[in-house]
XYZ file of C-alpha atoms in Angstrom:
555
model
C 290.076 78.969 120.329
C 289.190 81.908 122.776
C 285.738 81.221 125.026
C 283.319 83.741 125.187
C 284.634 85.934 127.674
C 287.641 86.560 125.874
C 286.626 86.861 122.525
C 284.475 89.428 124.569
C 287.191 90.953 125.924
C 289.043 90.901 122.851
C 286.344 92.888 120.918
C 285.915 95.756 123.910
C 289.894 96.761 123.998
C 289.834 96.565 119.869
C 287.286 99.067 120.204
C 288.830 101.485 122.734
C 286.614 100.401 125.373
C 290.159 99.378 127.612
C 289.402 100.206 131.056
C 286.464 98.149 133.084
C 285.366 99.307 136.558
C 284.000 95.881 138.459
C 282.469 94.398 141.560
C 282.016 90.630 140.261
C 280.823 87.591 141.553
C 280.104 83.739 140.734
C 278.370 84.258 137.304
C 281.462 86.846 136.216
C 284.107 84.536 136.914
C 285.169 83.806 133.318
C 285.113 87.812 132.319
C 287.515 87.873 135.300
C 290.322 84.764 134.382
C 289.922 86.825 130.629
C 291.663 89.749 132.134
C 294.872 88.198 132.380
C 294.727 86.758 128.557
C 293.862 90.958 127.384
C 296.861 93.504 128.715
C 295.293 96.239 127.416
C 292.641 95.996 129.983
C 292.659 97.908 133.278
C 290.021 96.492 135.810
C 289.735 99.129 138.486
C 287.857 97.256 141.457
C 284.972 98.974 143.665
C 283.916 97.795 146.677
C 280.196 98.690 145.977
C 278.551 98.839 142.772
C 277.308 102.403 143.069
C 280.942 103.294 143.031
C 281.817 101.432 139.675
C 278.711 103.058 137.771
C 280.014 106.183 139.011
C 283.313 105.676 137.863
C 282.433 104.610 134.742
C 280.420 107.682 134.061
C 283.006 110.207 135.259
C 285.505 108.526 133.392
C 283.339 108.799 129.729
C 283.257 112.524 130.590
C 286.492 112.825 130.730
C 287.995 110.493 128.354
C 284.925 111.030 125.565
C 284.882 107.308 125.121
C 282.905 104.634 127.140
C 284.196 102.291 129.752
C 282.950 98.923 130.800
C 281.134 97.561 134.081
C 280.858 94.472 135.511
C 278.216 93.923 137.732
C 277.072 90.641 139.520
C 273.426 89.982 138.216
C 270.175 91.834 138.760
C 271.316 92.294 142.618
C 274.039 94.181 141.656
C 272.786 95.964 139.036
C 270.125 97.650 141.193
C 272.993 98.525 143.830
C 274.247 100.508 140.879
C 271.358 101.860 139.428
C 271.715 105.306 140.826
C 274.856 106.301 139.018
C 273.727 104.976 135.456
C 270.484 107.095 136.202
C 272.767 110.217 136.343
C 274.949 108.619 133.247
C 271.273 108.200 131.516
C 270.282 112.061 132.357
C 274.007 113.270 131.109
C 273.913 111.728 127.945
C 276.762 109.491 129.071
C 278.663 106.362 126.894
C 278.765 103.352 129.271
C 279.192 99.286 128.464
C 277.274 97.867 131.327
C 278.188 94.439 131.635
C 275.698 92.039 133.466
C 276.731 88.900 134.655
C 273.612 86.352 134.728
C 272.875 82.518 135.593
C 273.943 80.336 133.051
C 270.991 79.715 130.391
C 269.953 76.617 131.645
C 269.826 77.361 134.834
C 267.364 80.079 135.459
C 264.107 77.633 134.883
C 265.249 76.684 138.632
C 264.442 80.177 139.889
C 267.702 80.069 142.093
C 268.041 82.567 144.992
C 269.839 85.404 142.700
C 267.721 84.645 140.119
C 266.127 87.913 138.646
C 264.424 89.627 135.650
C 267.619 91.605 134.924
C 266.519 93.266 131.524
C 263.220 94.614 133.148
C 265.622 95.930 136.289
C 268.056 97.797 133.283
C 265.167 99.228 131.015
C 264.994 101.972 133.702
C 268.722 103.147 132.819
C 268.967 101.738 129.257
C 265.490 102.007 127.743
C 268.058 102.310 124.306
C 269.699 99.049 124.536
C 269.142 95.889 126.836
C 270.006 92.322 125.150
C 270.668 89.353 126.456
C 273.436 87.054 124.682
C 272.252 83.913 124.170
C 275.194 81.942 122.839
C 278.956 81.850 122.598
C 278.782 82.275 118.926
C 276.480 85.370 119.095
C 278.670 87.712 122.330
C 280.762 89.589 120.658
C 278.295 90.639 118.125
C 276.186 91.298 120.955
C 279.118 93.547 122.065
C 279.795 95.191 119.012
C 275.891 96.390 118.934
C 276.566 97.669 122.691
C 279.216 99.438 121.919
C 278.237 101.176 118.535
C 274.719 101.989 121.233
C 276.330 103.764 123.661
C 279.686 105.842 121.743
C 277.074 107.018 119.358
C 274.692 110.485 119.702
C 273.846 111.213 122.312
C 275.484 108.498 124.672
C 273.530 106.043 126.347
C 274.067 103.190 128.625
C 274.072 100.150 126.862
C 273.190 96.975 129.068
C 275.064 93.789 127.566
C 273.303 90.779 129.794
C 275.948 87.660 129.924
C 274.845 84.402 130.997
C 277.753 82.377 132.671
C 277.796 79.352 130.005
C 277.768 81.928 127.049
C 280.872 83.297 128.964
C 282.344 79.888 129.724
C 281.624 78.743 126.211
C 283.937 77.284 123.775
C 284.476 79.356 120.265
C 284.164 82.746 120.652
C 285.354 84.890 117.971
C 285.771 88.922 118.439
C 284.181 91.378 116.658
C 284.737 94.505 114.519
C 282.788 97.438 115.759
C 282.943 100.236 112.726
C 283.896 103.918 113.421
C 281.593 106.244 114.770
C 279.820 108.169 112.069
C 280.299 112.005 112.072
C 277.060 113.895 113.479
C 275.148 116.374 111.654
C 275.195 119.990 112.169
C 271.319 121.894 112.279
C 270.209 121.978 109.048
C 269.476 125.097 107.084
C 265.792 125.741 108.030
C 266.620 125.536 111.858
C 269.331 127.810 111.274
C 267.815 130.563 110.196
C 264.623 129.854 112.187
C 267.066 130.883 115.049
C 268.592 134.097 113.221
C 265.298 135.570 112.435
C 264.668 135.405 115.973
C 267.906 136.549 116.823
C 267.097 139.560 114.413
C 263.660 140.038 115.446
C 264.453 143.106 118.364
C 263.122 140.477 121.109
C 265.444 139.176 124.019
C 266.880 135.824 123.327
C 268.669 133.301 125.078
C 270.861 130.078 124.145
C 270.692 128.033 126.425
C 273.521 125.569 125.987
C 273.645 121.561 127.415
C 275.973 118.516 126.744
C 278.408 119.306 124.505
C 277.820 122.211 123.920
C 279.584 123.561 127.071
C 283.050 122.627 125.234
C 285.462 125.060 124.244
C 284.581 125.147 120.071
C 280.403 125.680 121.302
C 281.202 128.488 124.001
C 283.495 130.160 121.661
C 280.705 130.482 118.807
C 277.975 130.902 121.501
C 280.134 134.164 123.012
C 280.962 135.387 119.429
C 277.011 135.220 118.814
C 276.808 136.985 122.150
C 279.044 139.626 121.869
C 277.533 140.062 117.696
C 274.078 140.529 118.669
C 273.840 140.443 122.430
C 271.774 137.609 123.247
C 272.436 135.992 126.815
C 274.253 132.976 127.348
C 272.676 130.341 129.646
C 273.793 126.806 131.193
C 271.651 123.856 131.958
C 271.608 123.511 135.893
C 273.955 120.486 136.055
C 276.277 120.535 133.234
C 277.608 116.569 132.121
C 281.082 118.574 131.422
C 281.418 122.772 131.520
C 284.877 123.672 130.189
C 285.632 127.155 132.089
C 287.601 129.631 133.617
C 290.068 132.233 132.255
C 290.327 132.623 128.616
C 287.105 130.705 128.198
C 283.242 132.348 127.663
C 281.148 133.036 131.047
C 278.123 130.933 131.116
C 275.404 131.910 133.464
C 273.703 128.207 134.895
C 269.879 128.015 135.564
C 269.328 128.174 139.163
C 268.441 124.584 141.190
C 265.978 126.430 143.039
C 262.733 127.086 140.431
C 261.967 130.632 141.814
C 265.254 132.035 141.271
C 265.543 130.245 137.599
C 261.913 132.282 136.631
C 264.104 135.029 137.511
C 266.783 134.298 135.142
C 264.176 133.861 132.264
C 261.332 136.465 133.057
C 262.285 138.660 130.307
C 263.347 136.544 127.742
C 261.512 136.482 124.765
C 263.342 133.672 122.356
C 264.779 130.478 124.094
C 267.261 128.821 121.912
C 268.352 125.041 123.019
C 271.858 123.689 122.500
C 271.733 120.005 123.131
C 269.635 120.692 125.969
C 265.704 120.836 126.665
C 263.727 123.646 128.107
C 264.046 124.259 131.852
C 261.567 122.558 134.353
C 261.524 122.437 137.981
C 262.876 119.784 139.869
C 260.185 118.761 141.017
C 256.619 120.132 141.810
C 255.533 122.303 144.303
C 252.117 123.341 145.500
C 251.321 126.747 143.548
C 253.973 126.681 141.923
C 254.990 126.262 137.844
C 256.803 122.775 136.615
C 257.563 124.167 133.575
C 260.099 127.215 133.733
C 260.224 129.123 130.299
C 257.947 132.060 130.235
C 254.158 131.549 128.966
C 255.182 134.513 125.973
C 258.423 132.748 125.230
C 259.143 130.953 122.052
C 260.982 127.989 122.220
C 263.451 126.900 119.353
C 265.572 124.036 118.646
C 269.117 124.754 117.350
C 270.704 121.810 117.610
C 269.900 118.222 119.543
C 271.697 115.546 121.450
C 272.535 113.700 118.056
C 273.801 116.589 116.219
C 277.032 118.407 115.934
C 276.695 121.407 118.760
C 279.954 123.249 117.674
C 278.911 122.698 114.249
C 275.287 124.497 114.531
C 276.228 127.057 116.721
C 279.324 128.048 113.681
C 276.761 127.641 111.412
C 274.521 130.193 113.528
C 277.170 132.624 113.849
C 278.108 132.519 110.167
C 274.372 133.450 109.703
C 274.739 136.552 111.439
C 277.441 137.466 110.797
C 278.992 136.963 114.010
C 282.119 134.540 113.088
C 284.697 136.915 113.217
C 283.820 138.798 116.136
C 286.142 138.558 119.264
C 283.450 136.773 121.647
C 284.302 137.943 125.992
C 286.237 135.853 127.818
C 286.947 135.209 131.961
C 290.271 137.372 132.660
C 292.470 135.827 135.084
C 291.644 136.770 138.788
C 291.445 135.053 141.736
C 290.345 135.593 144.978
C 292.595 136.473 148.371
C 293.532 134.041 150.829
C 290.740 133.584 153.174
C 291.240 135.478 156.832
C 289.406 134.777 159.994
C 288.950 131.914 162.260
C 285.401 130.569 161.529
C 285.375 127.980 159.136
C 282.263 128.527 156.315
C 281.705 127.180 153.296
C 281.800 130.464 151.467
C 285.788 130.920 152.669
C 286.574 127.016 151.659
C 285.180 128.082 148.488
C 287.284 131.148 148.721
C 289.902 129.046 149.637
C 289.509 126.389 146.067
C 289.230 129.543 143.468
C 292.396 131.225 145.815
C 294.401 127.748 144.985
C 293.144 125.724 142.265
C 295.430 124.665 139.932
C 295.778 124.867 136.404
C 294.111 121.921 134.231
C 292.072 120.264 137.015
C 289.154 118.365 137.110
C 286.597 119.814 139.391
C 283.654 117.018 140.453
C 281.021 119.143 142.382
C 277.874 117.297 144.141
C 278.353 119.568 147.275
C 274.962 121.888 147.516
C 276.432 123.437 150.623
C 279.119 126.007 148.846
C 276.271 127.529 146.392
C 276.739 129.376 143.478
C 279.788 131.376 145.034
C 281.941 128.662 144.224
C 280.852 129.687 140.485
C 282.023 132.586 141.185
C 285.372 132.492 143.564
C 286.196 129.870 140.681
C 285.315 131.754 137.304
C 288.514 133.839 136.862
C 291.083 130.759 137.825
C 292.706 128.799 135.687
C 291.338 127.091 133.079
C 289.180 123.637 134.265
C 286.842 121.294 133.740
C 283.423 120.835 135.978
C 281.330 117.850 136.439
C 278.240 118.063 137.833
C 275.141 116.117 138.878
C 273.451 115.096 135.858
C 270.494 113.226 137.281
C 269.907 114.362 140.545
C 271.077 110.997 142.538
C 273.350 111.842 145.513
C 276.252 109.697 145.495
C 277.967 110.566 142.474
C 281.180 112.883 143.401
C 283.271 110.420 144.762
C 282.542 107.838 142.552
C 282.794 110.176 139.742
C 286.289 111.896 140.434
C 287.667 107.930 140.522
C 286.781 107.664 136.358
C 288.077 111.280 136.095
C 291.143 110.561 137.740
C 291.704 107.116 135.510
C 290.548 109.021 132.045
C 292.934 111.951 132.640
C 296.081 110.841 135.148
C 297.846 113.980 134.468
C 295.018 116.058 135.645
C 294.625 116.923 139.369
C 291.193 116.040 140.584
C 289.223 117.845 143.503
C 286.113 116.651 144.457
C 284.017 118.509 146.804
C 280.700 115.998 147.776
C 278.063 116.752 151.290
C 278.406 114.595 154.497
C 275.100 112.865 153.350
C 275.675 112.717 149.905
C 278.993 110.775 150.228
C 277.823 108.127 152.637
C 275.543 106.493 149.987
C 279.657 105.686 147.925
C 282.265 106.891 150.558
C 283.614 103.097 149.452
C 285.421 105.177 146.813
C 287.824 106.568 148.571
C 289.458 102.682 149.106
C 289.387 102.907 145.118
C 291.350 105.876 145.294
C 293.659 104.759 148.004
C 294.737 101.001 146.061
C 294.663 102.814 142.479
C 296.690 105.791 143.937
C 294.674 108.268 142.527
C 295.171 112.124 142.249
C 291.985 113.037 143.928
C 291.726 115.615 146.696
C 288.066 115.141 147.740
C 286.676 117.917 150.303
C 283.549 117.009 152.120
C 281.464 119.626 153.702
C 280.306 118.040 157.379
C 277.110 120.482 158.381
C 275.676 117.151 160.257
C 272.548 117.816 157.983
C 270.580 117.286 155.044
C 270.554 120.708 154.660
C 269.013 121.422 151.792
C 265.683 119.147 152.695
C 265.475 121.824 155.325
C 264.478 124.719 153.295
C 262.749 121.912 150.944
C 260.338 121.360 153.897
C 259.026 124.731 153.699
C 258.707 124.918 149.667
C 256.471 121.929 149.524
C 253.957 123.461 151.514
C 254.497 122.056 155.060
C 253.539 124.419 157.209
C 256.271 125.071 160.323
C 253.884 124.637 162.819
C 253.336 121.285 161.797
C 256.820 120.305 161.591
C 258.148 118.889 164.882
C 261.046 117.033 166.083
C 260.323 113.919 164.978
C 260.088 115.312 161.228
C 263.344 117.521 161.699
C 265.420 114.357 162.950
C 265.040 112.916 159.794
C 266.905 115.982 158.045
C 269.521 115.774 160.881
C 272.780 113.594 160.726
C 274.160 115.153 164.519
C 273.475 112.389 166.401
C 276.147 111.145 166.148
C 278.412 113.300 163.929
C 279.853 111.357 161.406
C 284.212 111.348 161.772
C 285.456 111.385 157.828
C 288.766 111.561 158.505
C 288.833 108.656 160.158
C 286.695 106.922 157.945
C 289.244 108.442 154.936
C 292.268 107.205 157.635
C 290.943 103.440 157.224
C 290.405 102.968 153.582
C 294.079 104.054 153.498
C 293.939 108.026 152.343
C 295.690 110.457 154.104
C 292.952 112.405 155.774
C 292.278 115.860 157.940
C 289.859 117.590 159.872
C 289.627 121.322 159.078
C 287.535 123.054 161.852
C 289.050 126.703 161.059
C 289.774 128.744 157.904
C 293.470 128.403 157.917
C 293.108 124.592 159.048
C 291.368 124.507 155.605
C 293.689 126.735 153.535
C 296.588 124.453 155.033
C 295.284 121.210 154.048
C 294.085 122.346 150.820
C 297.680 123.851 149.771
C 299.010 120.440 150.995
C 296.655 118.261 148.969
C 297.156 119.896 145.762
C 300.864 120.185 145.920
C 301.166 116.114 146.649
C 300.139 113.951 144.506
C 297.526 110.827 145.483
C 294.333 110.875 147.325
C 293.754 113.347 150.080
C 290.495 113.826 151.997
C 289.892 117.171 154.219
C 286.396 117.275 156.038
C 285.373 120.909 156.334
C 283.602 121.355 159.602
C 281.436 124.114 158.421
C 277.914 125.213 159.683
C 274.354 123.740 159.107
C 273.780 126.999 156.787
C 270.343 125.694 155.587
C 268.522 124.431 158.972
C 265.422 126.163 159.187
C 266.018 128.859 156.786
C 263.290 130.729 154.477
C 263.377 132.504 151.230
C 264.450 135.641 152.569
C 267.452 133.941 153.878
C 268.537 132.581 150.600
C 271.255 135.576 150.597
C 272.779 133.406 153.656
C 272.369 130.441 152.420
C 274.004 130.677 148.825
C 277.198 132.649 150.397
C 276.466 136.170 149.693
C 273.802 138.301 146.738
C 277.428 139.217 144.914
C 277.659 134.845 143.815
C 274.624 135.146 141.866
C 273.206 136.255 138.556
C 272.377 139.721 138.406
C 268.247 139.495 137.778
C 268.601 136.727 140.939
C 269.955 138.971 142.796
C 267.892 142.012 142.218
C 264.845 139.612 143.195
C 265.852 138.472 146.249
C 267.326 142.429 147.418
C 263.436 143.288 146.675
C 261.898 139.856 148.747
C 263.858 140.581 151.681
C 264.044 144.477 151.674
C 262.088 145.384 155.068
């Protein structure tokens, strides 16, 4: 008879749940030896638990199914914490397996011994349980499982003692089929047309899942029916675009420019999303971003059918058989010149992307005219960060590179931002994944830099000893090498066609690639006027945001 780690094991793969990304230790032994008893299993290992969150949440975005963890107790589990925040904020599936002293050995209080299920209410206030016998796992399992597939996903902590592991007679489980969600019922429906009717402005604004193909289709045939404008939260979990697929404007990160976007708008419609706020609060300064006059509706929420509702919508209106506007193919020249910016790397990715990829973007330092350089290319996905936590592009191409092999993957992360998991690029390197990651190397935390100002700090306060703690210069952090030594074949691009060469060589090769773009510190110091500077150029944003800033800086 199977112990409890198999049985386990047994009842994850039965499910679908077939690929585990793991950083183990003494308490996970057993899940480990199990892995050799269940072939359908792929254990990807990570050299840091940050990394395996990561990859577990890239790769449910991808693959629209959950992977597994396996994390070495409460320790472990807050090493990781970080990425299952950002899984948490995107609505994310994840199985996050805990390993944890054996049952009758925590009344010792050994050194690793921690309050694990207080540590994992912070990422999975949804599901936390710790198994408490061999008999009871799998069950335990099957609950996770059903927890975090269903709507909207959710990281579901399974907590596994070592002797319930170890134990003698487990038996796998039977986890039932995911129910189909509802679509908005009738009352929220036309709630929504009336308002669409009423002569005001409106707005969908469209989150999760609704940033598929089916939602943007119906969203752009609502659109183009009665001409309301179509929005994007800030950080989508998954945006399907590019030619042949419905423009989505995105909220802007920075609050001022995003009470641009929605000044006028008179009707706010959310699409598996929730109204706009600011990331966080500044002196003077509004939290919450939709418009004192504006009404606020509810089409659709995380748990219900987003494609559905928004067909329903446009049946309503008699919108369904309009032909919605779509990207038309463009793309822009090769980049020319010698200095290396990020604006001609970004020129650079929409000149050459391929068709099909999987674009994983935590970089800050391109700005919105990657949106643009990128809109008219070939159709592709783009992951973004969720929760806020730096540290999730690496990680994050790794699961998108595992849940879609056939895809190529280009991840474009900051210098600082890939420090906190640059372990991922050994992941990539011993899993021989398709994964060109670029990362920007200003030798800054750039964006803190204009930060300092919007908080209120006033500049004559600010001296050196504040400003070296935005600056990564001393010394200048070598990526290449770094990339070199966990075993991926690695550049540094210091001029434009440095850049255009290594990217045209990445993408036509497959396996991991790294290019560090030695670009300027384009945020050091900088104040709203310069915001035309430091986002690339006016012509990358929204119209309305571009309008404002033309009147904040004119002299």
């Amino acid at each position: 008879m199977p112990n409890g780690a198999q049985a386990l094991m047994k009842t994850l793969v039965d499910a679908g749940v077939d690929v585990c990304f793991t950083n183990p230790g003494t308490s996970e032994m057993h899940f480990v030896a199990a892995l050799d008893s269940e072939p359908k299993m792929r254990a990807v290992l990570a050299l840091f638990e940050g990394v395996a969150t990561g990859a577990a949440d890239g790769y449910a975005r991808m693959a629209d199914k959950p992977a597994a963890t396996l994390l070495h107790l409460g320790c472990g589990l807050g090493n990781g914490l970080a990425n299952l925040h950002n899984a948490r904020k995107g609505k994310v599936p994840v199985v996050n397996i805990v390993g944890d002293h054996a049952t009758y050995h925590t009344r010792f209080d050994a050194q690793l011994q921690s309050d694990i299920e207080t540590v994992a209410r912070n990422v999975s206030p949804g599901f936390v349980r710790t198994s408490q016998s061999t008999a009871e796992l799998s069950r335990d399992a099957a609950a996770a499982i059903v927890a975090a597939r269903g709507l909207p996903g959710q990281v579901a902590t399974l907590i596994l003692p070592a002797d319930v592991s170890w134990g003698e007679g487990g038996v796998p489980a039977v986890v039932p089929p995911m129910p189909q969600p509802p679509v908005a019922d009738d009352a929220a429906v036309q709630a929504v047309a009336q308002a669409v009717r009423s002569g005001g402005k409106v707005a969908l604004l469209l989150g999760g899942r609704a940033l598929r193909e089916p939602s943007l289709l119906a969203a752009a045939q609502i659109a183009a029916h009665s001409g309301v404008k179509l929005l994007a939260e800030t950080f989508p979990t998954r945006l399907e675009r590019g030619a042949g697929l419905p423009v989505v404007e995105r909220i802007a990160y920075l609050a001022e420019l995003a009470g641009v976007q929605l000044k006028d708008v008179d009707h706010l419609v959310l699409v598996d999303a929730k109204a706009p706020v600011s990331f966080f609060a500044y002196p003077d300064k509004k939290s919450y971003l939709v418009p004192d006059r504006c009404t606020v509706h509810t089409l659709s929420s995380p748990a219900q059918d987003a494609a559905g509702s928004l067909q329903k919508l446009a049946r309503a209106l008699g919108a369904d058989g309009v032909a919605p506007a779509l990207a038309p193919a463009s793309r822009p020249g090769r980049p020319r010149g010698r200095k290396l910016t990020s604006e001609k790397a970004c020129k650079a990715i929409g000149h050459l992307l391929p068709a099909n990829a999987i674009v994983v973007d935590e970089a800050i330092t391109p700005g919105p005219g990657l949106s643009k350089l990128t809109a008219g290319a070939p159709r592709h996905d783009l992951i973004a960060l969720a929760g806020g936590a730096i540290g999730q592009g690496l990680p994050s191409a790794v699961g998108a590179a595992i849940a879609c092999p056939d895809r190529p993957v280009l991840a474009l992360a900051g210098d600082g931002s890939s420090m906190y998991t640059v372990q991922a690029l050994w992941t990539m390197a011993r899993e021989k994944l398709n994964v060109t990651t670029v990362i920007f190397n200003n030798a800054a935390y750039a964006v803190l830099n204009i930060e300092l100002e919007r908080v209120g700090a006033e500049e004559s306060a600010v001296g050196a000893k504040a400003r070296s703690q935005l600056d990564l210069a001393g010394p200048v952090i070598n990526f290449a090498d770094l990339g070199r030594s966990m075993g991926v074949p690695s550049v540094r691009a210091t001029t434009t066609e440095e850049f255009v060469q290594a990217l045209e060589r990445a993408l036509a090769t497959p396996g991991p690639h790294l290019i560090e773009a030695m670009v300027p510190p384009s945020l050091s110091g900088l104040k709203l006027k310069m915001l035309p500077k430091i986002l690339g150029s006016l012509d990358g944003l929204p119209q309305p945001v571009a309008r404002f800033l033309k009147r904040k800086i004119a002299p």
